[in-house]
Each structure stands twice: as C-alpha cells, then as structure tokens.
C-alpha cells in the first residue's frame, strides 16, 4: 500500500465510489491493459500492475479505510506487532507538530549564541547561559519540546499493538499502543524533541492520540456497540444470526420470536480486553420492513394483522 499513489485516479473512480463501481472500473481497465492483450508492452504491464495494486486496496473495506487515513496523514510509518491488517502498510495517522519549552524568536537566538537577550527597553542583560550554552548551574540548555496529534485506526486502539512514528527531526520511532487506548490519550516520548543548540539534552515529544471512527463499531469505555439487521419474518418467528466481535471472533446470537426493533442483546466478556478487565459487546437489533410484496402477500399479511389485532 502506497499513500503517494492515487488509487482512485488510477481506477478512474471518485473517492466516494461504491464497491460495485470499483469492481466495474477494475474489470474494464484490467481487460484493456492486461499484458497478454498488449503483447508484452512495458508501459501497459506497469499500468496493469498499478491497476491491480489499486484494486487490491480499494476492494477491501479495512485496507481502503487505512489508505484513506494514510493519504490525509502522511507522517505515520508502517504498523507492526501482531496486527496483520496494518503490518507493512503505513497506517492512518494525522500529525500536527508544535514546539514549546525552549523559547523562540530573536530573543532566544541571541541567548543561545551570545549569552544575552534583549529587554523591552532595548538594553541587554546577561542570560542564564554563557557563550558556550552552559547555565549558571553548569548544565547545558535542553532542546525544545515537540507536540503532535496523531490519528490511529479504531481496531489498533481497541486491541493494542505497535506503530512507527516519523518524528519532526526525521527519526522513526516505535510507539506502543496499549489495548483499550482512549481517544485523547497523551504519551510522552522522552528525548525525541528538538536537539539542544548548545549540546545539552534534547527536548521531548508529546503525542496526543486520536482514535478514528469505525463504520461498524462504537465504543464506550471497554464496551463495544454494534447493530445487526434482521427481516420481519425473522423477528416474528425467531432466528439465529452471526455477530463478528472486535477481535474478529464469530459468535452465534439467538434472536427470540417476537423481538422488537431496537432490542439490545449483551455478549458478555466479548468487548475490549485489557489488564484491568474485559468489556462486553452490545448488539442492537434493527428490523427491516418487507419490500416489494405481491398483491397476494399483502392481502394475506393484512388478514393476519387483523386477526392478530394489529389493524382495526
């Protein structure tokens, strides 16, 4: 997965294109640029390779979400640590850098290099540091701190893992994400801020973690919330559905006969797992009304509804 490539442009579709549109575009372009159809033409071969790469990412909802995040957040390195969907992929990550802790402007420049700074009245005063960057206590000044805001995928925050962060100084560092990481979590990376101009210790990097929204799950604490659709007959007669948990576990959920739309079922201990405890997974049932009923089906349904006292 390469965020520098515009996979949407390669396939000739919009960023809001449906999966069907993406499949149609791929089939058309793959047929047109297949190496066999072009007699080994090198340009077509390269084009076909890019088309296949774009399709492999955009057809997969998780990879597509990750790619979309990457395009908006170019500072994230590739994911690692037991997370297949993110491994070797540069993940979703937005970062805003700022500085603090070391001062800024002409005043600091003068202080760092000449041992004095300007007062408001224009006269000079001796600074805490001498010409060589030592303070009066005999220690060198430290570098500035950096502040960054990153956005990570929902699953990574829930399950935990590792990601690699490209710092403002050009270094790539490993950032451990604990299971159950909350939106707004702040992390201090000691020594990864700006270097000291006088050879002292570097500043620190402070990272605020934001968690991306998920198309299927919501989260409150360690609990996961999702919804599942069933049809009217299933609600009336009862059924059994399969629910996928945040840990990709497939669980059978029995829906009793006469279940109302909006009914919530609890799957115990299938939420987020941390060292402090395990949450639950709550499933909200939504009933899909029947559509395109035949005339006969409508008459029979109306007859049943009247007998059941649902219609007057």
Tab-separated table of C-alpha atoms in Angstrom:
chain	number	residue	atom	x	y	z
A	1	UNK	CA	0.000	0.000	0.000
A	2	UNK	CA	1.479	3.311	-1.085
A	3	UNK	CA	-0.224	6.514	0.099
A	4	UNK	CA	1.716	8.507	-2.502
A	5	UNK	CA	-0.257	6.785	-5.245
A	6	UNK	CA	-3.792	7.955	-6.024
A	7	UNK	CA	-5.580	4.624	-6.322
A	8	UNK	CA	-8.885	6.339	-7.069
A	9	UNK	CA	-7.339	8.187	-10.007
A	10	UNK	CA	-5.648	5.005	-11.222
A	11	UNK	CA	-9.033	3.256	-11.417
A	12	UNK	CA	-10.802	6.392	-12.645
A	13	UNK	CA	-13.351	6.477	-9.802
A	14	UNK	CA	-14.311	9.051	-7.189
A	15	UNK	CA	-13.285	8.787	-3.533
A	16	UNK	CA	-16.923	8.027	-2.672
A	17	UNK	CA	-17.219	5.257	-5.261
A	18	UNK	CA	-19.145	2.140	-4.257
A	19	UNK	CA	-17.576	-1.316	-4.285
A	20	UNK	CA	-19.576	-2.163	-7.418
A	21	UNK	CA	-18.204	0.903	-9.216
A	22	UNK	CA	-14.671	-0.053	-8.196
A	23	UNK	CA	-15.132	-3.624	-9.455
A	24	UNK	CA	-16.553	-2.429	-12.790
A	25	UNK	CA	-13.694	0.027	-13.288
A	26	UNK	CA	-11.114	-2.627	-12.438
A	27	UNK	CA	-12.552	-5.220	-14.822
A	28	UNK	CA	-12.633	-2.713	-17.659
A	29	UNK	CA	-9.089	-1.436	-17.103
A	30	UNK	CA	-7.615	-4.876	-16.383
A	31	UNK	CA	-9.008	-6.204	-19.644
A	32	UNK	CA	-7.715	-3.171	-21.540
A	33	UNK	CA	-4.184	-3.195	-20.086
A	34	UNK	CA	-3.562	-6.900	-19.481
A	35	UNK	CA	-0.031	-7.780	-20.693
A	36	UNK	CA	-1.353	-10.646	-22.814
A	37	UNK	CA	-3.640	-8.259	-24.658
A	38	UNK	CA	-0.810	-5.788	-25.292
A	39	UNK	CA	1.822	-8.226	-26.483
A	40	UNK	CA	4.261	-7.590	-23.641
A	41	UNK	CA	4.169	-3.784	-23.843
A	42	UNK	CA	6.189	-2.497	-20.858
A	43	UNK	CA	4.034	0.573	-20.217
A	44	UNK	CA	0.852	-1.491	-20.215
A	45	UNK	CA	2.492	-4.018	-17.929
A	46	UNK	CA	3.348	-1.276	-15.414
A	47	UNK	CA	-0.129	0.215	-15.772
A	48	UNK	CA	-1.701	-3.196	-15.170
A	49	UNK	CA	0.445	-3.627	-12.058
A	50	UNK	CA	-0.776	-0.283	-10.654
A	51	UNK	CA	-4.383	-1.119	-11.507
A	52	UNK	CA	-4.129	-4.448	-9.664
A	53	UNK	CA	-2.479	-2.774	-6.675
A	54	UNK	CA	-5.188	-0.102	-6.509
A	55	UNK	CA	-7.965	-2.674	-6.746
A	56	UNK	CA	-6.434	-4.890	-4.042
A	57	UNK	CA	-6.606	-1.975	-1.603
A	58	UNK	CA	-9.915	-0.335	-2.547
A	59	UNK	CA	-11.944	-3.560	-2.699
A	60	UNK	CA	-11.114	-4.324	0.948
A	61	UNK	CA	-13.065	-2.030	3.358
A	62	UNK	CA	-10.358	-2.171	6.053
A	63	UNK	CA	-7.492	-1.540	3.667
A	64	UNK	CA	-9.479	1.229	1.993
A	65	UNK	CA	-10.133	2.932	5.339
A	66	UNK	CA	-6.457	2.617	6.205
A	67	UNK	CA	-5.406	4.015	2.822
A	68	UNK	CA	-7.794	6.972	3.131
A	69	UNK	CA	-6.328	7.780	6.542
A	70	UNK	CA	-2.795	7.489	5.184
A	71	UNK	CA	-3.484	9.981	2.399
A	72	UNK	CA	-4.622	12.545	4.942
A	73	UNK	CA	-1.928	11.678	7.475
A	74	UNK	CA	1.460	11.268	5.768
A	75	UNK	CA	3.552	11.161	8.951
A	76	UNK	CA	2.584	7.643	10.025
A	77	UNK	CA	5.067	4.843	9.493
A	78	UNK	CA	4.027	1.265	8.824
A	79	UNK	CA	2.198	-0.640	11.536
A	80	UNK	CA	3.640	-3.647	13.299
A	81	UNK	CA	3.268	-6.099	16.153
A	82	UNK	CA	0.650	-8.776	15.591
A	83	UNK	CA	-1.687	-6.640	13.535
A	84	UNK	CA	-1.958	-8.231	10.119
A	85	UNK	CA	-4.216	-5.643	8.586
A	86	UNK	CA	-1.763	-2.892	9.382
A	87	UNK	CA	1.555	-4.715	9.059
A	88	UNK	CA	3.876	-3.274	6.452
A	89	UNK	CA	1.249	-0.752	5.393
A	90	UNK	CA	1.832	2.805	6.588
A	91	UNK	CA	-1.316	3.418	8.575
A	92	UNK	CA	-3.821	6.065	9.261
A	93	UNK	CA	-2.201	8.879	11.072
A	94	UNK	CA	-2.619	12.621	11.281
A	95	UNK	CA	0.035	14.674	12.985
A	96	UNK	CA	0.246	18.358	13.880
A	97	UNK	CA	3.578	19.492	15.226
A	98	UNK	CA	4.201	22.411	17.554
A	99	UNK	CA	7.011	23.497	19.833
A	100	UNK	CA	7.348	24.544	23.436
A	101	UNK	CA	9.817	24.585	26.255
A	102	UNK	CA	12.822	26.204	24.571
A	103	UNK	CA	11.566	29.650	23.668
A	104	UNK	CA	11.533	31.170	20.194
A	105	UNK	CA	12.368	34.247	18.187
A	106	UNK	CA	15.312	36.667	18.141
A	107	UNK	CA	15.493	36.775	21.935
A	108	UNK	CA	16.259	33.054	22.119
A	109	UNK	CA	18.649	33.197	19.189
A	110	UNK	CA	20.687	35.870	20.948
A	111	UNK	CA	20.520	33.959	24.201
A	112	UNK	CA	21.643	30.677	22.648
A	113	UNK	CA	24.587	32.056	20.739
A	114	UNK	CA	25.783	35.170	22.602
A	115	UNK	CA	24.713	34.705	26.205
A	116	UNK	CA	22.311	37.664	26.411
A	117	UNK	CA	18.835	38.724	25.312
A	118	UNK	CA	17.006	41.978	24.675
A	119	UNK	CA	14.913	43.688	27.322
A	120	UNK	CA	11.839	45.683	26.372
A	121	UNK	CA	13.756	48.917	26.913
A	122	UNK	CA	16.436	47.842	24.470
A	123	UNK	CA	19.275	47.204	26.976
A	124	UNK	CA	20.987	43.864	27.183
A	125	UNK	CA	21.112	41.528	30.166
A	126	UNK	CA	23.280	38.548	30.877
A	127	UNK	CA	21.298	35.338	30.257
A	128	UNK	CA	21.284	32.113	32.231
A	129	UNK	CA	23.711	30.717	29.674
A	130	UNK	CA	27.190	31.816	28.685
A	131	UNK	CA	28.633	31.806	25.197
A	132	UNK	CA	29.030	28.003	25.201
A	133	UNK	CA	25.478	27.185	26.294
A	134	UNK	CA	26.145	26.431	29.976
A	135	UNK	CA	23.672	27.698	32.567
A	136	UNK	CA	24.843	29.287	35.796
A	137	UNK	CA	24.304	25.876	37.406
A	138	UNK	CA	26.842	24.377	34.992
A	139	UNK	CA	24.416	22.416	32.767
A	140	UNK	CA	23.719	22.871	29.077
A	141	UNK	CA	20.281	24.076	27.958
A	142	UNK	CA	17.855	21.395	26.726
A	143	UNK	CA	16.192	21.349	23.336
A	144	UNK	CA	12.638	22.360	22.596
A	145	UNK	CA	9.689	20.029	23.111
A	146	UNK	CA	7.513	18.990	20.198
A	147	UNK	CA	3.761	18.367	20.400
A	148	UNK	CA	1.987	16.108	17.919
A	149	UNK	CA	-1.561	14.864	17.361
A	150	UNK	CA	-1.933	11.507	15.637
A	151	UNK	CA	-4.963	9.545	14.458
A	152	UNK	CA	-4.847	5.748	14.670
A	153	UNK	CA	-7.323	3.104	13.451
A	154	UNK	CA	-10.157	2.039	15.758
A	155	UNK	CA	-9.004	-1.602	15.886
A	156	UNK	CA	-5.445	-0.660	16.828
A	157	UNK	CA	-6.707	1.442	19.740
A	158	UNK	CA	-9.023	-1.359	20.891
A	159	UNK	CA	-6.711	-4.354	20.548
A	160	UNK	CA	-3.348	-2.700	21.048
A	161	UNK	CA	-0.182	-3.137	19.026
A	162	UNK	CA	2.651	-1.021	17.713
A	163	UNK	CA	3.080	1.687	15.131
A	164	UNK	CA	6.077	3.608	13.853
A	165	UNK	CA	6.113	7.388	14.073
A	166	UNK	CA	8.233	9.667	11.912
A	167	UNK	CA	9.372	12.500	14.178
A	168	UNK	CA	9.929	16.129	13.078
A	169	UNK	CA	13.689	15.529	13.286
A	170	UNK	CA	13.495	12.717	10.729
A	171	UNK	CA	13.799	9.757	13.095
A	172	UNK	CA	11.391	6.824	13.028
A	173	UNK	CA	10.401	5.593	16.472
A	174	UNK	CA	8.251	2.735	17.693
A	175	UNK	CA	5.135	3.748	19.619
A	176	UNK	CA	3.396	1.105	21.721
A	177	UNK	CA	-0.400	1.298	21.712
A	178	UNK	CA	-1.936	-0.354	24.772
A	179	UNK	CA	-5.228	-2.284	24.401
A	180	UNK	CA	-8.165	-0.018	25.186
A	181	UNK	CA	-6.351	3.223	24.362
A	182	UNK	CA	-8.846	6.069	24.718
A	183	UNK	CA	-9.370	8.932	22.306
A	184	UNK	CA	-7.351	11.891	23.603
A	185	UNK	CA	-4.687	9.761	25.339
A	186	UNK	CA	-1.398	11.648	25.792
A	187	UNK	CA	2.005	9.956	25.544
A	188	UNK	CA	5.445	11.396	26.339
A	189	UNK	CA	8.425	10.212	24.255
A	190	UNK	CA	11.477	11.337	26.206
A	191	UNK	CA	14.353	12.717	24.170
A	192	UNK	CA	12.582	12.850	20.796
A	193	UNK	CA	12.052	16.604	20.658
A	194	UNK	CA	14.435	19.154	19.148
A	195	UNK	CA	18.168	18.787	19.797
A	196	UNK	CA	19.785	21.296	22.122
A	197	UNK	CA	21.565	24.091	20.213
A	198	UNK	CA	24.259	24.059	22.904
A	199	UNK	CA	24.830	20.302	23.023
A	200	UNK	CA	22.588	19.630	26.026
A	201	UNK	CA	19.851	17.031	26.281
A	202	UNK	CA	17.164	17.069	23.564
A	203	UNK	CA	13.584	18.050	24.224
A	204	UNK	CA	10.674	15.618	24.462
A	205	UNK	CA	7.906	14.647	22.056
A	206	UNK	CA	4.359	14.791	23.446
A	207	UNK	CA	1.824	12.819	21.411
A	208	UNK	CA	-1.958	13.160	21.672
A	209	UNK	CA	-3.710	10.094	20.259
A	210	UNK	CA	-6.996	10.439	18.420
A	211	UNK	CA	-8.969	7.308	17.504
A	212	UNK	CA	-10.614	7.123	14.082
A	213	UNK	CA	-14.300	6.235	13.853
A	214	UNK	CA	-15.276	2.749	12.706
A	215	UNK	CA	-18.065	2.053	10.182
A	216	UNK	CA	-19.418	-0.857	12.244
A	217	UNK	CA	-18.457	-0.400	15.894
A	218	UNK	CA	-18.805	2.270	18.547
A	219	UNK	CA	-17.109	2.260	21.891
A	220	UNK	CA	-17.848	3.385	25.445
A	221	UNK	CA	-15.064	2.531	27.844
A	222	UNK	CA	-14.271	-1.143	27.338
A	223	UNK	CA	-17.688	-1.914	25.843
A	224	UNK	CA	-18.324	-2.277	22.114
A	225	UNK	CA	-21.655	-1.410	20.448
A	226	UNK	CA	-22.870	-2.551	17.049
A	227	UNK	CA	-26.169	-3.129	15.241
A	228	UNK	CA	-27.487	-6.022	13.154
A	229	UNK	CA	-30.416	-6.100	10.730
A	230	UNK	CA	-32.986	-8.888	10.564
A	231	UNK	CA	-36.128	-9.117	8.446
A	232	UNK	CA	-39.718	-9.052	9.665
A	233	UNK	CA	-40.181	-12.824	9.435
A	234	UNK	CA	-37.039	-13.451	11.486
A	235	UNK	CA	-38.227	-11.010	14.145
A	236	UNK	CA	-41.658	-12.610	14.220
A	237	UNK	CA	-40.600	-16.260	14.228
A	238	UNK	CA	-37.154	-16.022	15.819
A	239	UNK	CA	-33.787	-16.752	14.241
A	240	UNK	CA	-30.064	-17.091	14.859
A	241	UNK	CA	-27.527	-14.623	13.485
A	242	UNK	CA	-23.748	-14.432	13.407
A	243	UNK	CA	-22.035	-11.459	15.052
A	244	UNK	CA	-18.388	-10.525	14.463
A	245	UNK	CA	-16.715	-9.116	17.573
A	246	UNK	CA	-13.949	-6.505	17.721
A	247	UNK	CA	-11.457	-9.396	17.998
A	248	UNK	CA	-12.848	-10.916	14.759
A	249	UNK	CA	-14.485	-13.767	16.672
A	250	UNK	CA	-17.651	-15.177	15.061
A	251	UNK	CA	-20.421	-15.593	17.655
A	252	UNK	CA	-23.910	-17.069	17.236
A	253	UNK	CA	-26.678	-14.900	18.712
A	254	UNK	CA	-30.151	-16.364	19.185
A	255	UNK	CA	-32.989	-13.928	18.452
A	256	UNK	CA	-36.229	-14.965	20.219
A	257	UNK	CA	-39.582	-14.880	18.416
A	258	UNK	CA	-41.353	-11.542	18.760
A	259	UNK	CA	-38.192	-9.461	19.129
A	260	UNK	CA	-38.841	-5.712	18.804
A	261	UNK	CA	-36.735	-3.369	16.706
A	262	UNK	CA	-34.191	-1.646	18.947
A	263	UNK	CA	-33.830	-4.605	21.318
A	264	UNK	CA	-30.283	-4.816	22.698
A	265	UNK	CA	-28.511	-8.086	23.449
A	266	UNK	CA	-25.387	-8.414	25.580
A	267	UNK	CA	-22.454	-10.627	24.670
A	268	UNK	CA	-20.533	-10.930	27.938
A	269	UNK	CA	-16.752	-10.524	28.000
A	270	UNK	CA	-16.523	-10.030	24.224
A	271	UNK	CA	-15.614	-6.350	24.297
A	272	UNK	CA	-12.171	-4.800	24.717
A	273	UNK	CA	-9.708	-6.862	26.758
A	274	UNK	CA	-7.177	-5.073	28.966
A	275	UNK	CA	-5.139	-5.896	32.052
A	276	UNK	CA	-7.749	-4.016	34.083
A	277	UNK	CA	-10.715	-6.008	32.812
A	278	UNK	CA	-12.794	-7.010	29.810
A	279	UNK	CA	-15.807	-5.185	28.422
A	280	UNK	CA	-18.968	-6.527	26.803
A	281	UNK	CA	-20.304	-6.367	23.257
A	282	UNK	CA	-23.830	-4.937	22.926
A	283	UNK	CA	-25.813	-5.747	19.786
A	284	UNK	CA	-28.816	-3.634	18.777
A	285	UNK	CA	-31.352	-5.393	16.559
A	286	UNK	CA	-32.921	-3.399	13.738
A	287	UNK	CA	-35.908	-4.882	11.883
A	288	UNK	CA	-36.023	-4.345	8.149
A	289	UNK	CA	-39.555	-3.809	6.813
A	290	UNK	CA	-40.604	-6.082	3.921
A	291	UNK	CA	-40.490	-4.501	0.467
A	292	UNK	CA	-41.906	-5.416	-2.954
A	293	UNK	CA	-44.691	-7.608	-1.575
A	294	UNK	CA	-47.002	-9.156	-4.150
A	295	UNK	CA	-50.702	-8.355	-4.075
A	296	UNK	CA	-51.471	-11.773	-2.651
A	297	UNK	CA	-48.815	-11.431	0.055
A	298	UNK	CA	-50.192	-8.030	1.057
A	299	UNK	CA	-53.740	-9.415	1.329
A	300	UNK	CA	-52.616	-12.368	3.411
A	301	UNK	CA	-50.489	-10.139	5.611
A	302	UNK	CA	-53.402	-7.738	6.132
A	303	UNK	CA	-55.688	-10.663	7.017
A	304	UNK	CA	-53.174	-11.930	9.548
A	305	UNK	CA	-52.682	-8.440	11.004
A	306	UNK	CA	-56.427	-8.023	11.534
A	307	UNK	CA	-56.724	-11.437	13.171
A	308	UNK	CA	-53.800	-10.552	15.439
A	309	UNK	CA	-55.457	-7.264	16.375
A	310	UNK	CA	-52.739	-5.166	14.778
A	311	UNK	CA	-55.224	-3.473	12.432
A	312	UNK	CA	-58.720	-2.311	13.224
